[in-house]
Amino acid sequence: MEIEVVEKEALEKLSKISNVQELESFRIEFLGKKGKITELMKNLKNLPPEERPAYGKRVNELREKIEKLFEEKKQQIQKLLEQEKMEKMRIDVTIPGARRKLGHSHPVLKVMEEIERIFVSMGFDVVEGPEIETTWHNFDALNTPEWHPARDEHDSFYITDDLLLRTHTSPVQIRTMLERKPPIAIISPGKVYRRDYDATHLPMFHQVEGLHVDRDLSVAHLKFTLEEFARRMFGKNARVRLRPSFFPFTEPSFEVDVYLSGYGWLEILGAGMVDPNVFLNVGYDPEEWTGYAFGMGVERIAMLKYGITDIREFVRNDVRFLSSY
Ligand code: PHE
């Protein structure tokens, strides 16, 4: 009689099992060393000897039946676990990816690189000079004597009496001519420093210097080169105009304007024929050598190209501004 009770209970419990914990408590309750099947076996000794074999057989059959069903249940539950795990690991390849933000060059650097590309394609080398200069390279050698207003302390950042932050890239002309023999065709991009700060001036800004030294160069070569540059930089309709001006290191000297439709004439650089005194300062014979030089403000060109009205935008580091170019 008790056998049927245990069997009924076992089958009922087994059918309700849904996880590993329940499975284990079931095993202990029925199949364990002190489980209900073992208990049933203990009844054997209370039975009359002739009933014992039949009883023992039935209990063993029940054990086998429960073990078999238990094994099946165990497999079922393992399969379920496996499926749950696979479900969690599934990758939905249709979910859109998270876009990585990439940085990019500053607009001033981009324009500077474009200027470099244009002149390199015309055969100019790119050279660089130091930002801390001697007053000799920055002024004297460039035919800018002590009394010249450009040497006024109010315009320049002096480090000592003889050292300053270069106020223009023109000292690279001197360094290059001292280092090389003509013919020379170089440009020199870099930072320059002046004591100025307003909507159109920064205390640090960028220039690209140009120098071409050879025999028989004239203003025509200068004008052609700058026109070619303007056309490549601003479009093939760009026109160039030279206005008389003065720089201590060039003679004659010009301010160079570019005509842009929608803007009119805009001054973008200073230029001129290398002054004979400059050639003498670097040991070149001014009777043999001629040259033209120019210097342009990179921020100024970037402002024109991108329609920026306040030069200080370049140094505010507002990412919304920077990433729009
Ligand atoms: N160095 C001059 C300036 O900073 C520009 C210039 C360069 C002019 C070369 C003539 C020749 O304004």
mmCIF file with all atom_site columns, N, CA, C and O in Angstrom, residues 189-238:
data_model
loop_
_atom_site.group_PDB
_atom_site.id
_atom_site.type_symbol
_atom_site.label_atom_id
_atom_site.label_alt_id
_atom_site.label_comp_id
_atom_site.label_asym_id
_atom_site.label_entity_id
_atom_site.label_seq_id
_atom_site.pdbx_PDB_ins_code
_atom_site.Cartn_x
_atom_site.Cartn_y
_atom_site.Cartn_z
_atom_site.occupancy
_atom_site.B_iso_or_equiv
_atom_site.pdbx_formal_charge
_atom_site.auth_seq_id
_atom_site.auth_comp_id
_atom_site.auth_asym_id
_atom_site.auth_atom_id
_atom_site.pdbx_PDB_model_num
ATOM 1   N N  . PRO A 1 189 ? 55.977 78.165 -43.296 1.00 0.00 ? 189 PRO A N  1
ATOM 2   C CA . PRO A 1 189 ? 54.799 78.398 -42.468 1.00 0.00 ? 189 PRO A CA 1
ATOM 3   C C  . PRO A 1 189 ? 55.175 78.402 -40.995 1.00 0.00 ? 189 PRO A C  1
ATOM 4   O O  . PRO A 1 189 ? 56.147 77.741 -40.605 1.00 0.00 ? 189 PRO A O  1
ATOM 5   N N  . GLY A 1 190 ? 54.433 79.140 -40.182 1.00 0.00 ? 190 GLY A N  1
ATOM 6   C CA . GLY A 1 190 ? 54.701 79.069 -38.744 1.00 0.00 ? 190 GLY A CA 1
ATOM 7   C C  . GLY A 1 190 ? 53.996 80.139 -37.937 1.00 0.00 ? 190 GLY A C  1
ATOM 8   O O  . GLY A 1 190 ? 53.279 80.981 -38.466 1.00 0.00 ? 190 GLY A O  1
ATOM 9   N N  . LYS A 1 191 ? 54.256 80.078 -36.625 1.00 0.00 ? 191 LYS A N  1
ATOM 10  C CA . LYS A 1 191 ? 53.610 80.997 -35.685 1.00 0.00 ? 191 LYS A CA 1
ATOM 11  C C  . LYS A 1 191 ? 54.437 82.273 -35.553 1.00 0.00 ? 191 LYS A C  1
ATOM 12  O O  . LYS A 1 191 ? 55.671 82.213 -35.554 1.00 0.00 ? 191 LYS A O  1
ATOM 13  N N  . VAL A 1 192 ? 53.741 83.392 -35.398 1.00 0.00 ? 192 VAL A N  1
ATOM 14  C CA . VAL A 1 192 ? 54.411 84.668 -35.133 1.00 0.00 ? 192 VAL A CA 1
ATOM 15  C C  . VAL A 1 192 ? 53.662 85.388 -34.010 1.00 0.00 ? 192 VAL A C  1
ATOM 16  O O  . VAL A 1 192 ? 52.522 85.038 -33.701 1.00 0.00 ? 192 VAL A O  1
ATOM 17  N N  . TYR A 1 193 ? 54.343 86.374 -33.393 1.00 0.00 ? 193 TYR A N  1
ATOM 18  C CA . TYR A 1 193 ? 53.800 86.963 -32.155 1.00 0.00 ? 193 TYR A CA 1
ATOM 19  C C  . TYR A 1 193 ? 53.860 88.491 -32.176 1.00 0.00 ? 193 TYR A C  1
ATOM 20  O O  . TYR A 1 193 ? 54.894 89.075 -32.497 1.00 0.00 ? 193 TYR A O  1
ATOM 21  N N  . ARG A 1 194 ? 52.749 89.112 -31.822 1.00 0.00 ? 194 ARG A N  1
ATOM 22  C CA . ARG A 1 194 ? 52.720 90.569 -31.690 1.00 0.00 ? 194 ARG A CA 1
ATOM 23  C C  . ARG A 1 194 ? 51.782 90.950 -30.567 1.00 0.00 ? 194 ARG A C  1
ATOM 24  O O  . ARG A 1 194 ? 50.818 90.250 -30.292 1.00 0.00 ? 194 ARG A O  1
ATOM 25  N N  . ARG A 1 195 ? 52.061 92.101 -29.950 1.00 0.00 ? 195 ARG A N  1
ATOM 26  C CA . ARG A 1 195 ? 51.221 92.540 -28.832 1.00 0.00 ? 195 ARG A CA 1
ATOM 27  C C  . ARG A 1 195 ? 49.945 93.199 -29.346 1.00 0.00 ? 195 ARG A C  1
ATOM 28  O O  . ARG A 1 195 ? 49.855 94.415 -29.405 1.00 0.00 ? 195 ARG A O  1
ATOM 29  N N  . ASP A 1 196 ? 48.984 92.374 -29.711 1.00 0.00 ? 196 ASP A N  1
ATOM 30  C CA . ASP A 1 196 ? 47.713 92.844 -30.253 1.00 0.00 ? 196 ASP A CA 1
ATOM 31  C C  . ASP A 1 196 ? 46.645 91.855 -29.854 1.00 0.00 ? 196 ASP A C  1
ATOM 32  O O  . ASP A 1 196 ? 46.900 90.654 -29.846 1.00 0.00 ? 196 ASP A O  1
ATOM 33  N N  . TYR A 1 197 ? 45.454 92.346 -29.567 1.00 0.00 ? 197 TYR A N  1
ATOM 34  C CA . TYR A 1 197 ? 44.355 91.413 -29.346 1.00 0.00 ? 197 TYR A CA 1
ATOM 35  C C  . TYR A 1 197 ? 43.030 92.124 -29.517 1.00 0.00 ? 197 TYR A C  1
ATOM 36  O O  . TYR A 1 197 ? 42.608 92.896 -28.665 1.00 0.00 ? 197 TYR A O  1
ATOM 37  N N  . ASP A 1 198 ? 42.395 91.892 -30.647 1.00 0.00 ? 198 ASP A N  1
ATOM 38  C CA . ASP A 1 198 ? 41.032 92.391 -30.869 1.00 0.00 ? 198 ASP A CA 1
ATOM 39  C C  . ASP A 1 198 ? 40.366 91.530 -31.946 1.00 0.00 ? 198 ASP A C  1
ATOM 40  O O  . ASP A 1 198 ? 40.873 90.451 -32.255 1.00 0.00 ? 198 ASP A O  1
ATOM 41  N N  . ALA A 1 199 ? 39.255 92.001 -32.507 1.00 0.00 ? 199 ALA A N  1
ATOM 42  C CA . ALA A 1 199 ? 38.481 91.162 -33.435 1.00 0.00 ? 199 ALA A CA 1
ATOM 43  C C  . ALA A 1 199 ? 39.279 90.777 -34.683 1.00 0.00 ? 199 ALA A C  1
ATOM 44  O O  . ALA A 1 199 ? 38.968 89.785 -35.340 1.00 0.00 ? 199 ALA A O  1
ATOM 45  N N  . THR A 1 200 ? 40.322 91.569 -35.021 1.00 0.00 ? 200 THR A N  1
ATOM 46  C CA . THR A 1 200 ? 41.083 91.239 -36.228 1.00 0.00 ? 200 THR A CA 1
ATOM 47  C C  . THR A 1 200 ? 42.555 90.925 -35.932 1.00 0.00 ? 200 THR A C  1
ATOM 48  O O  . THR A 1 200 ? 43.333 90.694 -36.853 1.00 0.00 ? 200 THR A O  1
ATOM 49  N N  . HIS A 1 201 ? 42.956 90.914 -34.660 1.00 0.00 ? 201 HIS A N  1
ATOM 50  C CA . HIS A 1 201 ? 44.350 90.619 -34.307 1.00 0.00 ? 201 HIS A CA 1
ATOM 51  C C  . HIS A 1 201 ? 44.445 89.651 -33.138 1.00 0.00 ? 201 HIS A C  1
ATOM 52  O O  . HIS A 1 201 ? 43.745 89.803 -32.140 1.00 0.00 ? 201 HIS A O  1
ATOM 53  N N  . LEU A 1 202 ? 45.359 88.686 -33.259 1.00 0.00 ? 202 LEU A N  1
ATOM 54  C CA . LEU A 1 202 ? 45.672 87.786 -32.147 1.00 0.00 ? 202 LEU A CA 1
ATOM 55  C C  . LEU A 1 202 ? 47.132 87.994 -31.765 1.00 0.00 ? 202 LEU A C  1
ATOM 56  O O  . LEU A 1 202 ? 47.958 88.301 -32.626 1.00 0.00 ? 202 LEU A O  1
ATOM 57  N N  . PRO A 1 203 ? 47.484 87.811 -30.488 1.00 0.00 ? 203 PRO A N  1
ATOM 58  C CA . PRO A 1 203 ? 48.894 87.949 -30.091 1.00 0.00 ? 203 PRO A CA 1
ATOM 59  C C  . PRO A 1 203 ? 49.773 86.858 -30.710 1.00 0.00 ? 203 PRO A C  1
ATOM 60  O O  . PRO A 1 203 ? 50.968 87.030 -30.866 1.00 0.00 ? 203 PRO A O  1
ATOM 61  N N  . MET A 1 204 ? 49.189 85.724 -31.042 1.00 0.00 ? 204 MET A N  1
ATOM 62  C CA . MET A 1 204 ? 49.906 84.675 -31.778 1.00 0.00 ? 204 MET A CA 1
ATOM 63  C C  . MET A 1 204 ? 49.072 84.366 -33.004 1.00 0.00 ? 204 MET A C  1
ATOM 64  O O  . MET A 1 204 ? 47.871 84.135 -32.885 1.00 0.00 ? 204 MET A O  1
ATOM 65  N N  . PHE A 1 205 ? 49.689 84.437 -34.151 1.00 0.00 ? 205 PHE A N  1
ATOM 66  C CA . PHE A 1 205 ? 48.964 84.047 -35.374 1.00 0.00 ? 205 PHE A CA 1
ATOM 67  C C  . PHE A 1 205 ? 49.939 83.364 -36.325 1.00 0.00 ? 205 PHE A C  1
ATOM 68  O O  . PHE A 1 205 ? 51.096 83.116 -35.961 1.00 0.00 ? 205 PHE A O  1
ATOM 69  N N  . HIS A 1 206 ? 49.460 82.999 -37.497 1.00 0.00 ? 206 HIS A N  1
ATOM 70  C CA . HIS A 1 206 ? 50.284 82.207 -38.412 1.00 0.00 ? 206 HIS A CA 1
ATOM 71  C C  . HIS A 1 206 ? 50.560 82.962 -39.708 1.00 0.00 ? 206 HIS A C  1
ATOM 72  O O  . HIS A 1 206 ? 49.687 83.649 -40.223 1.00 0.00 ? 206 HIS A O  1
ATOM 73  N N  . GLN A 1 207 ? 51.782 82.807 -40.190 1.00 0.00 ? 207 GLN A N  1
ATOM 74  C CA . GLN A 1 207 ? 52.138 83.367 -41.491 1.00 0.00 ? 207 GLN A CA 1
ATOM 75  C C  . GLN A 1 207 ? 52.734 82.274 -42.364 1.00 0.00 ? 207 GLN A C  1
ATOM 76  O O  . GLN A 1 207 ? 53.231 81.266 -41.862 1.00 0.00 ? 207 GLN A O  1
ATOM 77  N N  . VAL A 1 208 ? 52.662 82.500 -43.667 1.00 0.00 ? 208 VAL A N  1
ATOM 78  C CA . VAL A 1 208 ? 53.462 81.684 -44.586 1.00 0.00 ? 208 VAL A CA 1
ATOM 79  C C  . VAL A 1 208 ? 54.353 82.655 -45.356 1.00 0.00 ? 208 VAL A C  1
ATOM 80  O O  . VAL A 1 208 ? 53.867 83.570 -46.016 1.00 0.00 ? 208 VAL A O  1
ATOM 81  N N  . GLU A 1 209 ? 55.660 82.468 -45.194 1.00 0.00 ? 209 GLU A N  1
ATOM 82  C CA . GLU A 1 209 ? 56.646 83.305 -45.883 1.00 0.00 ? 209 GLU A CA 1
ATOM 83  C C  . GLU A 1 209 ? 56.999 82.645 -47.208 1.00 0.00 ? 209 GLU A C  1
ATOM 84  O O  . GLU A 1 209 ? 56.965 81.412 -47.318 1.00 0.00 ? 209 GLU A O  1
ATOM 85  N N  . GLY A 1 210 ? 57.331 83.457 -48.188 1.00 0.00 ? 210 GLY A N  1
ATOM 86  C CA . GLY A 1 210 ? 57.817 82.893 -49.453 1.00 0.00 ? 210 GLY A CA 1
ATOM 87  C C  . GLY A 1 210 ? 59.075 83.632 -49.886 1.00 0.00 ? 210 GLY A C  1
ATOM 88  O O  . GLY A 1 210 ? 59.200 84.840 -49.652 1.00 0.00 ? 210 GLY A O  1
ATOM 89  N N  . LEU A 1 211 ? 60.027 82.906 -50.460 1.00 0.00 ? 211 LEU A N  1
ATOM 90  C CA . LEU A 1 211 ? 61.243 83.555 -50.969 1.00 0.00 ? 211 LEU A CA 1
ATOM 91  C C  . LEU A 1 211 ? 61.713 82.810 -52.209 1.00 0.00 ? 211 LEU A C  1
ATOM 92  O O  . LEU A 1 211 ? 61.839 81.580 -52.209 1.00 0.00 ? 211 LEU A O  1
ATOM 93  N N  . HIS A 1 212 ? 61.953 83.583 -53.263 1.00 0.00 ? 212 HIS A N  1
ATOM 94  C CA . HIS A 1 212 ? 62.476 82.993 -54.495 1.00 0.00 ? 212 HIS A CA 1
ATOM 95  C C  . HIS A 1 212 ? 63.677 83.824 -54.925 1.00 0.00 ? 212 HIS A C  1
ATOM 96  O O  . HIS A 1 212 ? 63.544 85.028 -55.147 1.00 0.00 ? 212 HIS A O  1
ATOM 97  N N  . VAL A 1 213 ? 64.850 83.213 -54.969 1.00 0.00 ? 213 VAL A N  1
ATOM 98  C CA . VAL A 1 213 ? 66.072 83.913 -55.380 1.00 0.00 ? 213 VAL A CA 1
ATOM 99  C C  . VAL A 1 213 ? 66.656 83.213 -56.598 1.00 0.00 ? 213 VAL A C  1
ATOM 100 O O  . VAL A 1 213 ? 66.831 81.991 -56.602 1.00 0.00 ? 213 VAL A O  1
ATOM 101 N N  . ASP A 1 214 ? 66.918 83.993 -57.645 1.00 0.00 ? 214 ASP A N  1
ATOM 102 C CA . ASP A 1 214 ? 67.538 83.433 -58.849 1.00 0.00 ? 214 ASP A CA 1
ATOM 103 C C  . ASP A 1 214 ? 68.074 84.613 -59.652 1.00 0.00 ? 214 ASP A C  1
ATOM 104 O O  . ASP A 1 214 ? 67.975 85.762 -59.229 1.00 0.00 ? 214 ASP A O  1
ATOM 105 N N  . ARG A 1 215 ? 68.618 84.335 -60.837 1.00 0.00 ? 215 ARG A N  1
ATOM 106 C CA . ARG A 1 215 ? 69.031 85.444 -61.710 1.00 0.00 ? 215 ARG A CA 1
ATOM 107 C C  . ARG A 1 215 ? 67.811 85.959 -62.462 1.00 0.00 ? 215 ARG A C  1
ATOM 108 O O  . ARG A 1 215 ? 66.912 85.176 -62.805 1.00 0.00 ? 215 ARG A O  1
ATOM 109 N N  . ASP A 1 216 ? 67.770 87.276 -62.702 1.00 0.00 ? 216 ASP A N  1
ATOM 110 C CA . ASP A 1 216 ? 66.761 87.897 -63.577 1.00 0.00 ? 216 ASP A CA 1
ATOM 111 C C  . ASP A 1 216 ? 65.310 87.717 -63.140 1.00 0.00 ? 216 ASP A C  1
ATOM 112 O O  . ASP A 1 216 ? 64.421 87.581 -63.981 1.00 0.00 ? 216 ASP A O  1
ATOM 113 N N  . LEU A 1 217 ? 65.070 87.679 -61.849 1.00 0.00 ? 217 LEU A N  1
ATOM 114 C CA . LEU A 1 217 ? 63.668 87.653 -61.416 1.00 0.00 ? 217 LEU A CA 1
ATOM 115 C C  . LEU A 1 217 ? 63.146 89.092 -61.375 1.00 0.00 ? 217 LEU A C  1
ATOM 116 O O  . LEU A 1 217 ? 63.878 90.026 -61.066 1.00 0.00 ? 217 LEU A O  1
ATOM 117 N N  . SER A 1 218 ? 61.854 89.248 -61.700 1.00 0.00 ? 218 SER A N  1
ATOM 118 C CA . SER A 1 218 ? 61.271 90.592 -61.726 1.00 0.00 ? 218 SER A CA 1
ATOM 119 C C  . SER A 1 218 ? 59.908 90.578 -61.048 1.00 0.00 ? 218 SER A C  1
ATOM 120 O O  . SER A 1 218 ? 59.413 89.519 -60.629 1.00 0.00 ? 218 SER A O  1
ATOM 121 N N  . VAL A 1 219 ? 59.291 91.752 -60.982 1.00 0.00 ? 219 VAL A N  1
ATOM 122 C CA . VAL A 1 219 ? 57.951 91.868 -60.396 1.00 0.00 ? 219 VAL A CA 1
ATOM 123 C C  . VAL A 1 219 ? 56.958 90.993 -61.167 1.00 0.00 ? 219 VAL A C  1
ATOM 124 O O  . VAL A 1 219 ? 55.994 90.481 -60.593 1.00 0.00 ? 219 VAL A O  1
ATOM 125 N N  . ALA A 1 220 ? 57.229 90.777 -62.452 1.00 0.00 ? 220 ALA A N  1
ATOM 126 C CA . ALA A 1 220 ? 56.333 89.923 -63.250 1.00 0.00 ? 220 ALA A CA 1
ATOM 127 C C  . ALA A 1 220 ? 56.285 88.494 -62.681 1.00 0.00 ? 220 ALA A C  1
ATOM 128 O O  . ALA A 1 220 ? 55.214 87.895 -62.580 1.00 0.00 ? 220 ALA A O  1
ATOM 129 N N  . HIS A 1 221 ? 57.449 87.973 -62.258 1.00 0.00 ? 221 HIS A N  1
ATOM 130 C CA . HIS A 1 221 ? 57.479 86.631 -61.653 1.00 0.00 ? 221 HIS A CA 1
ATOM 131 C C  . HIS A 1 221 ? 56.700 86.617 -60.344 1.00 0.00 ? 221 HIS A C  1
ATOM 132 O O  . HIS A 1 221 ? 55.953 85.678 -60.053 1.00 0.00 ? 221 HIS A O  1
ATOM 133 N N  . LEU A 1 222 ? 56.902 87.684 -59.566 1.00 0.00 ? 222 LEU A N  1
ATOM 134 C CA . LEU A 1 222 ? 56.180 87.791 -58.292 1.00 0.00 ? 222 LEU A CA 1
ATOM 135 C C  . LEU A 1 222 ? 54.678 87.791 -58.541 1.00 0.00 ? 222 LEU A C  1
ATOM 136 O O  . LEU A 1 222 ? 53.926 87.025 -57.925 1.00 0.00 ? 222 LEU A O  1
ATOM 137 N N  . LYS A 1 223 ? 54.259 88.611 -59.488 1.00 0.00 ? 223 LYS A N  1
ATOM 138 C CA . LYS A 1 223 ? 52.813 88.753 -59.720 1.00 0.00 ? 223 LYS A CA 1
ATOM 139 C C  . LYS A 1 223 ? 52.211 87.455 -60.259 1.00 0.00 ? 223 LYS A C  1
ATOM 140 O O  . LYS A 1 223 ? 51.148 87.009 -59.822 1.00 0.00 ? 223 LYS A O  1
ATOM 141 N N  . PHE A 1 224 ? 52.931 86.830 -61.192 1.00 0.00 ? 224 PHE A N  1
ATOM 142 C CA . PHE A 1 224 ? 52.419 85.561 -61.747 1.00 0.00 ? 224 PHE A CA 1
ATOM 143 C C  . PHE A 1 224 ? 52.248 84.518 -60.640 1.00 0.00 ? 224 PHE A C  1
ATOM 144 O O  . PHE A 1 224 ? 51.225 83.844 -60.539 1.00 0.00 ? 224 PHE A O  1
ATOM 145 N N  . THR A 1 225 ? 53.284 84.406 -59.802 1.00 0.00 ? 225 THR A N  1
ATOM 146 C CA . THR A 1 225 ? 53.247 83.387 -58.742 1.00 0.00 ? 225 THR A CA 1
ATOM 147 C C  . THR A 1 225 ? 52.071 83.614 -57.786 1.00 0.00 ? 225 THR A C  1
ATOM 148 O O  . THR A 1 225 ? 51.352 82.673 -57.430 1.00 0.00 ? 225 THR A O  1
ATOM 149 N N  . LEU A 1 226 ? 51.859 84.891 -57.418 1.00 0.00 ? 226 LEU A N  1
ATOM 150 C CA . LEU A 1 226 ? 50.775 85.175 -56.481 1.00 0.00 ? 226 LEU A CA 1
ATOM 151 C C  . LEU A 1 226 ? 49.402 85.027 -57.135 1.00 0.00 ? 226 LEU A C  1
ATOM 152 O O  . LEU A 1 226 ? 48.442 84.591 -56.491 1.00 0.00 ? 226 LEU A O  1
ATOM 153 N N  . GLU A 1 227 ? 49.312 85.348 -58.427 1.00 0.00 ? 227 GLU A N  1
ATOM 154 C CA . GLU A 1 227 ? 48.043 85.150 -59.141 1.00 0.00 ? 227 GLU A CA 1
ATOM 155 C C  . GLU A 1 227 ? 47.706 83.668 -59.228 1.00 0.00 ? 227 GLU A C  1
ATOM 156 O O  . GLU A 1 227 ? 46.568 83.257 -59.010 1.00 0.00 ? 227 GLU A O  1
ATOM 157 N N  . GLU A 1 228 ? 48.719 82.899 -59.545 1.00 0.00 ? 228 GLU A N  1
ATOM 158 C CA . GLU A 1 228 ? 48.522 81.452 -59.642 1.00 0.00 ? 228 GLU A CA 1
ATOM 159 C C  . GLU A 1 228 ? 48.059 80.890 -58.291 1.00 0.00 ? 228 GLU A C  1
ATOM 160 O O  . GLU A 1 228 ? 47.134 80.085 -58.211 1.00 0.00 ? 228 GLU A O  1
ATOM 161 N N  . PHE A 1 229 ? 48.720 81.386 -57.233 1.00 0.00 ? 229 PHE A N  1
ATOM 162 C CA . PHE A 1 229 ? 48.322 80.963 -55.881 1.00 0.00 ? 229 PHE A CA 1
ATOM 163 C C  . PHE A 1 229 ? 46.858 81.331 -55.611 1.00 0.00 ? 229 PHE A C  1
ATOM 164 O O  . PHE A 1 229 ? 46.070 80.500 -55.153 1.00 0.00 ? 229 PHE A O  1
ATOM 165 N N  . ALA A 1 230 ? 46.488 82.592 -55.911 1.00 0.00 ? 230 ALA A N  1
ATOM 166 C CA . ALA A 1 230 ? 45.128 83.070 -55.622 1.00 0.00 ? 230 ALA A CA 1
ATOM 167 C C  . ALA A 1 230 ? 44.082 82.254 -56.385 1.00 0.00 ? 230 ALA A C  1
ATOM 168 O O  . ALA A 1 230 ? 43.030 81.905 -55.842 1.00 0.00 ? 230 ALA A O  1
ATOM 169 N N  . ARG A 1 231 ? 44.393 81.937 -57.653 1.00 0.00 ? 231 ARG A N  1
ATOM 170 C CA . ARG A 1 231 ? 43.437 81.153 -58.446 1.00 0.00 ? 231 ARG A CA 1
ATOM 171 C C  . ARG A 1 231 ? 43.234 79.765 -57.857 1.00 0.00 ? 231 ARG A C  1
ATOM 172 O O  . ARG A 1 231 ? 42.121 79.249 -57.796 1.00 0.00 ? 231 ARG A O  1
ATOM 173 N N  . ARG A 1 232 ? 44.327 79.171 -57.383 1.00 0.00 ? 232 ARG A N  1
ATOM 174 C CA . ARG A 1 232 ? 44.199 77.810 -56.833 1.00 0.00 ? 232 ARG A CA 1
ATOM 175 C C  . ARG A 1 232 ? 43.537 77.837 -55.457 1.00 0.00 ? 232 ARG A C  1
ATOM 176 O O  . ARG A 1 232 ? 42.844 76.911 -55.069 1.00 0.00 ? 232 ARG A O  1
ATOM 177 N N  . MET A 1 233 ? 43.776 78.933 -54.723 1.00 0.00 ? 233 MET A N  1
ATOM 178 C CA . MET A 1 233 ? 43.231 79.014 -53.354 1.00 0.00 ? 233 MET A CA 1
ATOM 179 C C  . MET A 1 233 ? 41.761 79.429 -53.367 1.00 0.00 ? 233 MET A C  1
ATOM 180 O O  . MET A 1 233 ? 40.951 78.874 -52.631 1.00 0.00 ? 233 MET A O  1
ATOM 181 N N  . PHE A 1 234 ? 41.423 80.425 -54.201 1.00 0.00 ? 234 PHE A N  1
ATOM 182 C CA . PHE A 1 234 ? 40.080 81.018 -54.128 1.00 0.00 ? 234 PHE A CA 1
ATOM 183 C C  . PHE A 1 234 ? 39.220 80.739 -55.353 1.00 0.00 ? 234 PHE A C  1
ATOM 184 O O  . PHE A 1 234 ? 38.084 81.160 -55.431 1.00 0.00 ? 234 PHE A O  1
ATOM 185 N N  . GLY A 1 235 ? 39.755 80.077 -56.355 1.00 0.00 ? 235 GLY A N  1
ATOM 186 C CA . GLY A 1 235 ? 38.957 79.794 -57.557 1.00 0.00 ? 235 GLY A CA 1
ATOM 187 C C  . GLY A 1 235 ? 39.524 80.529 -58.759 1.00 0.00 ? 235 GLY A C  1
ATOM 188 O O  . GLY A 1 235 ? 40.194 81.549 -58.620 1.00 0.00 ? 235 GLY A O  1
ATOM 189 N N  . LYS A 1 236 ? 39.233 80.010 -59.963 1.00 0.00 ? 236 LYS A N  1
ATOM 190 C CA . LYS A 1 236 ? 39.943 80.506 -61.149 1.00 0.00 ? 236 LYS A CA 1
ATOM 191 C C  . LYS A 1 236 ? 39.563 81.923 -61.548 1.00 0.00 ? 236 LYS A C  1
ATOM 192 O O  . LYS A 1 236 ? 40.235 82.537 -62.386 1.00 0.00 ? 236 LYS A O  1
ATOM 193 N N  . ASN A 1 237 ? 38.477 82.458 -60.930 1.00 0.00 ? 237 ASN A N  1
ATOM 194 C CA . ASN A 1 237 ? 38.124 83.839 -61.252 1.00 0.00 ? 237 ASN A CA 1
ATOM 195 C C  . ASN A 1 237 ? 38.798 84.859 -60.340 1.00 0.00 ? 237 ASN A C  1
ATOM 196 O O  . ASN A 1 237 ? 38.628 86.069 -60.537 1.00 0.00 ? 237 ASN A O  1
ATOM 197 N N  . ALA A 1 238 ? 39.547 84.386 -59.353 1.00 0.00 ? 238 ALA A N  1
ATOM 198 C CA . ALA A 1 238 ? 40.198 85.312 -58.416 1.00 0.00 ? 238 ALA A CA 1
ATOM 199 C C  . ALA A 1 238 ? 41.191 86.194 -59.167 1.00 0.00 ? 238 ALA A C  1
ATOM 200 O O  . ALA A 1 238 ? 41.927 85.727 -60.037 1.00 0.00 ? 238 ALA A O  1
#
